[in-house]
Tab-separated table of C-alpha atoms in Angstrom:
chain	number	residue	atom	x	y	z
M	1	UNK	CA	-13.043	13.458	-9.255
M	2	UNK	CA	-10.314	11.225	-7.859
M	3	UNK	CA	-11.278	7.643	-6.954
M	4	UNK	CA	-9.114	5.516	-4.635
M	5	UNK	CA	-9.664	1.768	-5.036
M	6	UNK	CA	-8.278	-0.087	-2.024
M	7	UNK	CA	-8.484	2.853	0.355
M	8	UNK	CA	-8.331	0.618	3.451
M	9	UNK	CA	-4.815	-0.566	2.628
M	10	UNK	CA	-1.600	0.803	4.117
M	11	UNK	CA	-0.802	2.905	1.046
M	12	UNK	CA	-4.475	3.715	0.491
M	13	UNK	CA	-4.966	5.105	4.002
M	14	UNK	CA	-1.899	7.308	3.710
M	15	UNK	CA	-3.055	8.663	0.346
M	16	UNK	CA	-6.554	9.351	1.700
M	17	UNK	CA	-5.023	11.146	4.688
M	18	UNK	CA	-3.008	13.358	2.317
M	19	UNK	CA	-5.986	13.960	0.007
M	20	UNK	CA	-8.196	15.032	2.925
M	21	UNK	CA	-5.539	17.465	4.173
M	22	UNK	CA	-5.242	18.960	0.664
M	23	UNK	CA	-9.054	19.156	0.375
M	24	UNK	CA	-9.150	17.388	-2.978
M	25	UNK	CA	-12.418	16.045	-4.360
M	26	UNK	CA	-12.351	12.261	-4.000
M	27	UNK	CA	-14.178	9.001	-3.375
M	28	UNK	CA	-12.751	6.255	-1.218
M	29	UNK	CA	-13.662	2.695	-2.277
M	30	UNK	CA	-13.092	-0.398	-0.139
M	31	UNK	CA	-14.322	-3.892	0.581
M	32	UNK	CA	-14.332	-3.544	4.381
M	33	UNK	CA	-15.353	-0.827	6.806
M	34	UNK	CA	-12.486	1.667	7.161
M	35	UNK	CA	-10.314	1.691	10.268
M	36	UNK	CA	-9.324	5.345	9.947
M	37	UNK	CA	-11.224	7.467	7.410
M	38	UNK	CA	-15.003	7.333	6.819
M	39	UNK	CA	-15.115	10.533	4.771
M	40	UNK	CA	-16.476	9.930	1.248
M	41	UNK	CA	-16.160	6.167	1.747
M	42	UNK	CA	-18.262	3.717	-0.269
M	43	UNK	CA	-18.265	-0.002	0.454
M	44	UNK	CA	-18.133	-2.383	-2.516
M	45	UNK	CA	-17.804	-6.069	-3.317
M	46	UNK	CA	-15.930	-5.101	-6.518
M	47	UNK	CA	-18.456	-6.828	-8.767
M	48	UNK	CA	-19.091	-5.095	-12.106
M	49	UNK	CA	-22.730	-4.593	-11.137
M	50	UNK	CA	-21.879	-2.945	-7.838
M	51	UNK	CA	-19.165	-0.752	-9.358
M	52	UNK	CA	-21.639	0.462	-11.954
M	53	UNK	CA	-24.232	1.142	-9.269
M	54	UNK	CA	-21.956	3.322	-7.127
M	55	UNK	CA	-19.822	4.993	-9.795
M	56	UNK	CA	-21.705	5.189	-13.089
M	57	UNK	CA	-23.004	8.712	-12.478
M	58	UNK	CA	-19.627	10.014	-11.236
M	59	UNK	CA	-17.287	12.112	-13.372
M	60	UNK	CA	-13.944	10.441	-12.813
M	61	UNK	CA	-10.711	12.202	-13.740
M	62	UNK	CA	-8.117	10.134	-11.881
M	63	UNK	CA	-7.952	6.615	-10.439
M	64	UNK	CA	-5.605	5.109	-7.857
M	65	UNK	CA	-5.565	1.303	-8.113
M	66	UNK	CA	-4.175	0.091	-4.820
M	67	UNK	CA	-6.581	-2.752	-4.096
M	68	UNK	CA	-4.966	-6.146	-3.583
M	69	UNK	CA	-6.043	-8.963	-1.313
M	70	UNK	CA	-3.573	-10.205	1.241
M	71	UNK	CA	-2.985	-13.895	1.904
M	72	UNK	CA	-4.903	-13.683	5.167
M	73	UNK	CA	-8.028	-12.742	3.184
M	74	UNK	CA	-7.849	-15.847	0.991
M	75	UNK	CA	-5.822	-18.798	2.279
M	76	UNK	CA	-6.092	-21.010	-0.814
M	77	UNK	CA	-3.264	-20.094	-3.222
M	78	UNK	CA	-5.199	-20.608	-6.441
M	79	UNK	CA	-8.283	-18.819	-5.154
M	80	UNK	CA	-6.131	-15.923	-3.910
M	81	UNK	CA	-4.722	-15.306	-7.370
M	82	UNK	CA	-8.091	-15.817	-9.064
M	83	UNK	CA	-9.867	-13.311	-6.792
M	84	UNK	CA	-7.135	-10.670	-7.160
M	85	UNK	CA	-7.259	-10.974	-10.936
M	86	UNK	CA	-11.065	-10.951	-10.909
M	87	UNK	CA	-11.139	-7.657	-8.976
M	88	UNK	CA	-8.967	-5.984	-11.604
M	89	UNK	CA	-10.896	-7.515	-14.491
M	90	UNK	CA	-14.108	-6.105	-13.021
M	91	UNK	CA	-12.531	-2.668	-12.577
M	92	UNK	CA	-11.220	-2.595	-16.126
M	93	UNK	CA	-14.448	-3.934	-17.642
M	94	UNK	CA	-16.415	-1.274	-15.798
M	95	UNK	CA	-14.069	1.494	-16.925
M	96	UNK	CA	-13.959	0.164	-20.477
M	97	UNK	CA	-17.742	0.183	-20.728
M	98	UNK	CA	-18.162	3.601	-19.143
M	99	UNK	CA	-18.785	6.424	-21.601
M	100	UNK	CA	-15.854	8.730	-20.993
M	101	UNK	CA	-15.526	12.118	-22.667
M	102	UNK	CA	-12.484	13.439	-20.809
M	103	UNK	CA	-9.142	11.799	-20.230
M	104	UNK	CA	-8.764	9.582	-17.153
M	105	UNK	CA	-5.354	9.150	-15.565
M	106	UNK	CA	-4.899	5.694	-14.042
M	107	UNK	CA	-2.258	4.934	-11.414
M	108	UNK	CA	-1.395	1.316	-10.615
M	109	UNK	CA	0.855	0.761	-7.608
M	110	UNK	CA	3.107	-2.200	-8.210
M	111	UNK	CA	6.556	-3.485	-7.284
M	112	UNK	CA	10.037	-2.660	-8.537
M	113	UNK	CA	11.518	-4.524	-11.520
M	114	UNK	CA	10.746	-8.205	-11.330
M	115	UNK	CA	14.361	-9.333	-11.550
M	116	UNK	CA	15.116	-7.410	-8.351
M	117	UNK	CA	12.384	-9.179	-6.426
M	118	UNK	CA	13.920	-12.540	-5.684
M	119	UNK	CA	12.667	-12.213	-2.088
M	120	UNK	CA	9.044	-11.713	-3.210
M	121	UNK	CA	7.033	-14.927	-3.166
M	122	UNK	CA	6.100	-16.248	-6.593
M	123	UNK	CA	2.345	-16.099	-5.990
M	124	UNK	CA	2.367	-12.379	-5.140
M	125	UNK	CA	4.788	-11.648	-7.978
M	126	UNK	CA	2.762	-13.489	-10.611
M	127	UNK	CA	-0.431	-11.860	-9.367
M	128	UNK	CA	1.120	-8.392	-9.743
M	129	UNK	CA	2.312	-9.233	-13.268
M	130	UNK	CA	-1.193	-10.252	-14.314
M	131	UNK	CA	-2.739	-7.174	-12.684
M	132	UNK	CA	-0.403	-4.969	-14.723
M	133	UNK	CA	-1.304	-6.836	-17.907
M	134	UNK	CA	-5.005	-6.260	-17.240
M	135	UNK	CA	-4.571	-2.543	-16.527
M	136	UNK	CA	-2.464	-2.067	-19.671
M	137	UNK	CA	-5.434	-3.253	-21.728
M	138	UNK	CA	-6.927	0.206	-21.096
M	139	UNK	CA	-4.280	1.586	-23.465
M	140	UNK	CA	-6.563	0.444	-26.267
M	141	UNK	CA	-9.063	3.036	-25.076
M	142	UNK	CA	-8.242	6.514	-26.317
M	143	UNK	CA	-9.235	8.378	-23.152
M	144	UNK	CA	-6.937	6.612	-20.691
M	145	UNK	CA	-3.360	7.265	-19.698
M	146	UNK	CA	-1.669	4.542	-17.656
M	147	UNK	CA	0.999	5.048	-15.003
M	148	UNK	CA	2.695	2.068	-13.353
M	149	UNK	CA	4.391	3.054	-10.101
M	150	UNK	CA	7.212	0.676	-9.199
M	151	UNK	CA	7.977	1.229	-5.556
M	152	UNK	CA	10.430	-0.388	-3.143
M	153	UNK	CA	9.470	-1.348	0.405
M	154	UNK	CA	7.519	1.648	1.699
M	155	UNK	CA	7.323	2.139	5.475
M	156	UNK	CA	5.220	4.510	7.519
M	157	UNK	CA	2.192	4.854	9.800
M	158	UNK	CA	-1.119	2.970	9.562
M	159	UNK	CA	0.312	-0.321	8.282
M	160	UNK	CA	-1.853	-3.015	9.899
M	161	UNK	CA	-0.902	-5.909	7.628
M	162	UNK	CA	0.919	-8.051	10.167
M	163	UNK	CA	2.348	-10.361	7.540
M	164	UNK	CA	4.784	-7.526	6.772
M	165	UNK	CA	8.036	-6.861	8.576
M	166	UNK	CA	7.416	-3.419	10.077
M	167	UNK	CA	4.003	-3.902	11.758
M	168	UNK	CA	4.914	-7.446	12.753
M	169	UNK	CA	8.103	-6.344	14.494
M	170	UNK	CA	6.435	-3.396	16.214
M	171	UNK	CA	3.612	-5.688	17.398
M	172	UNK	CA	6.352	-7.864	18.868
M	173	UNK	CA	7.631	-4.829	20.766
M	174	UNK	CA	4.173	-3.691	21.860
M	175	UNK	CA	2.668	-7.046	22.847
M	176	UNK	CA	5.697	-9.321	23.366
M	177	UNK	CA	4.661	-11.800	20.700
M	178	UNK	CA	7.220	-14.127	19.160
M	179	UNK	CA	9.285	-12.761	16.308
M	180	UNK	CA	11.989	-14.391	14.219
M	181	UNK	CA	14.104	-12.745	11.523
M	182	UNK	CA	14.239	-15.199	8.633
M	183	UNK	CA	16.924	-13.569	6.476
M	184	UNK	CA	18.798	-11.118	8.727
M	185	UNK	CA	21.556	-10.410	6.167
M	186	UNK	CA	19.197	-9.756	3.263
M	187	UNK	CA	19.626	-6.175	2.036
M	188	UNK	CA	16.453	-4.242	1.250
M	189	UNK	CA	15.630	-0.813	-0.126
M	190	UNK	CA	13.293	1.200	2.110
M	191	UNK	CA	11.405	4.380	1.262
M	192	UNK	CA	9.432	6.432	3.761
M	193	UNK	CA	5.758	7.023	3.041
M	194	UNK	CA	6.291	10.782	3.327
M	195	UNK	CA	9.003	10.716	0.647
M	196	UNK	CA	6.939	8.469	-1.605
M	197	UNK	CA	3.815	10.646	-1.494
M	198	UNK	CA	5.823	13.845	-1.907
M	199	UNK	CA	7.570	12.442	-4.975
M	200	UNK	CA	4.292	11.084	-6.376
M	201	UNK	CA	2.619	14.503	-6.296
M	202	UNK	CA	5.661	16.314	-7.662
M	203	UNK	CA	5.480	14.511	-11.010
M	204	UNK	CA	3.555	15.242	-14.195
M	205	UNK	CA	1.355	12.542	-15.680
M	206	UNK	CA	0.843	13.599	-19.278
M	207	UNK	CA	1.912	10.531	-21.271
M	208	UNK	CA	-0.192	7.725	-22.682
M	209	UNK	CA	1.904	5.172	-20.806
M	210	UNK	CA	4.764	5.545	-18.348
M	211	UNK	CA	6.504	3.519	-15.662
M	212	UNK	CA	7.762	5.400	-12.608
M	213	UNK	CA	10.609	4.479	-10.283
M	214	UNK	CA	11.018	5.986	-6.834
M	215	UNK	CA	13.587	6.838	-4.248
M	216	UNK	CA	17.003	7.642	-5.632
M	217	UNK	CA	18.607	9.755	-2.906
M	218	UNK	CA	15.652	9.123	-0.562
M	219	UNK	CA	16.150	5.349	-0.559
M	220	UNK	CA	17.601	3.871	2.623
M	221	UNK	CA	19.500	0.632	2.037
M	222	UNK	CA	20.171	-1.714	4.938
M	223	UNK	CA	19.954	-5.343	5.958
M	224	UNK	CA	16.874	-6.715	7.699
M	225	UNK	CA	18.953	-7.058	10.852
M	226	UNK	CA	19.979	-3.399	10.717
M	227	UNK	CA	16.419	-2.285	10.000
M	228	UNK	CA	14.967	-4.140	12.983
M	229	UNK	CA	17.761	-2.763	15.178
M	230	UNK	CA	16.676	0.769	14.272
M	231	UNK	CA	12.996	-0.110	14.747
M	232	UNK	CA	13.929	-1.367	18.180
M	233	UNK	CA	15.944	1.766	18.975
M	234	UNK	CA	13.179	4.129	17.881
M	235	UNK	CA	10.477	2.166	19.659
M	236	UNK	CA	12.439	2.439	22.910
M	237	UNK	CA	13.083	6.122	22.187
M	238	UNK	CA	9.404	7.000	21.674
M	239	UNK	CA	7.931	4.578	24.227
M	240	UNK	CA	10.433	4.884	27.070
M	241	UNK	CA	12.549	7.939	26.322
M	242	UNK	CA	15.742	5.947	25.844
M	243	UNK	CA	18.628	7.697	24.128
M	244	UNK	CA	19.509	6.974	20.498
M	245	UNK	CA	23.032	6.033	19.539
M	246	UNK	CA	24.879	8.121	16.964
M	247	UNK	CA	23.973	5.960	13.949
M	248	UNK	CA	20.273	5.851	14.878
M	249	UNK	CA	20.035	9.572	15.552
M	250	UNK	CA	21.041	10.286	11.943
M	251	UNK	CA	17.868	8.524	10.735
M	252	UNK	CA	15.384	10.372	12.933
M	253	UNK	CA	13.356	11.810	10.066
M	254	UNK	CA	13.069	8.391	8.418
M	255	UNK	CA	12.005	6.454	11.517
M	256	UNK	CA	9.697	9.078	13.010
M	257	UNK	CA	6.733	6.958	11.848
M	258	UNK	CA	7.437	4.483	14.683
M	259	UNK	CA	5.849	6.959	17.070
M	260	UNK	CA	2.495	6.432	15.358
M	261	UNK	CA	2.455	2.799	16.527
M	262	UNK	CA	3.382	3.834	20.074
M	263	UNK	CA	0.716	6.555	20.229
M	264	UNK	CA	-1.953	4.342	18.619
M	265	UNK	CA	-1.277	1.189	20.605
M	266	UNK	CA	-4.991	0.476	21.173
M	267	UNK	CA	-5.772	0.621	17.441
M	268	UNK	CA	-2.763	-1.579	16.664
M	269	UNK	CA	-3.742	-4.049	19.391
M	270	UNK	CA	-7.345	-4.342	18.221
M	271	UNK	CA	-6.296	-5.034	14.641
M	272	UNK	CA	-3.421	-7.298	15.678
M	273	UNK	CA	-5.756	-9.452	17.797
M	274	UNK	CA	-8.269	-9.632	14.941
M	275	UNK	CA	-5.452	-10.632	12.581
M	276	UNK	CA	-4.166	-13.361	14.925
M	277	UNK	CA	-7.643	-14.716	15.670
M	278	UNK	CA	-8.405	-14.899	11.945
M	279	UNK	CA	-5.110	-16.647	11.245
M	280	UNK	CA	-5.675	-19.177	14.041
M	281	UNK	CA	-9.194	-19.996	12.843
M	282	UNK	CA	-7.998	-20.332	9.237
């Protein structure tokens, strides 16, 4: 059985959507009620006791570790890092104590090489480093194989974390909220969710430990200013039927995800308002 930890996240929701379509046997684990997929969902507080209660009798063959708190969840910097590390410690302690007869393949979704992430804030970066260190401790257990997936900026549907560029900009287009580009000339590497998932499932995971890079020819490199220009163009294309210019039309397959936000405006609005209300209260 496949278990997805952090199934309510952007990447988690897209994986669960794919898994359901492929009719794979899975469990979906999350801390909050799901926005999109209730199938096989179990709510957890990620304590060792609760993890044991809901998973101890399950035969697990593969684990996706996607869970990570966002800054909106925990405003205090020190508490944010502590809670994120605690979640992974609890997961690893549970797995380490579980009597496992068959091999379990563990997938941790992380960021690209640290030296390339000068634009990533130090708190998030250091938290990811410690999460990797914790997961690698499973290498001491003979029945685990560990895969670290280093991914660039992935974009696609169902991203409702409005601290990120794509949903924040599209919320600006949908609801006319203020938006400011901080570093318009910063170049970023973007990978579509479709390409990422396709590449993920095309690989073999038969080593004790391996780090995986993504993209290559599927990576789209552009500045933040260029990226938001294309978001703008495709929003107007899907929402109002405006024509695309020649440069935008060449990226139609990459930016097709923008239509999800147009077609699911009510879902985006509900979650955007909840996000803003939470932020204002905090």
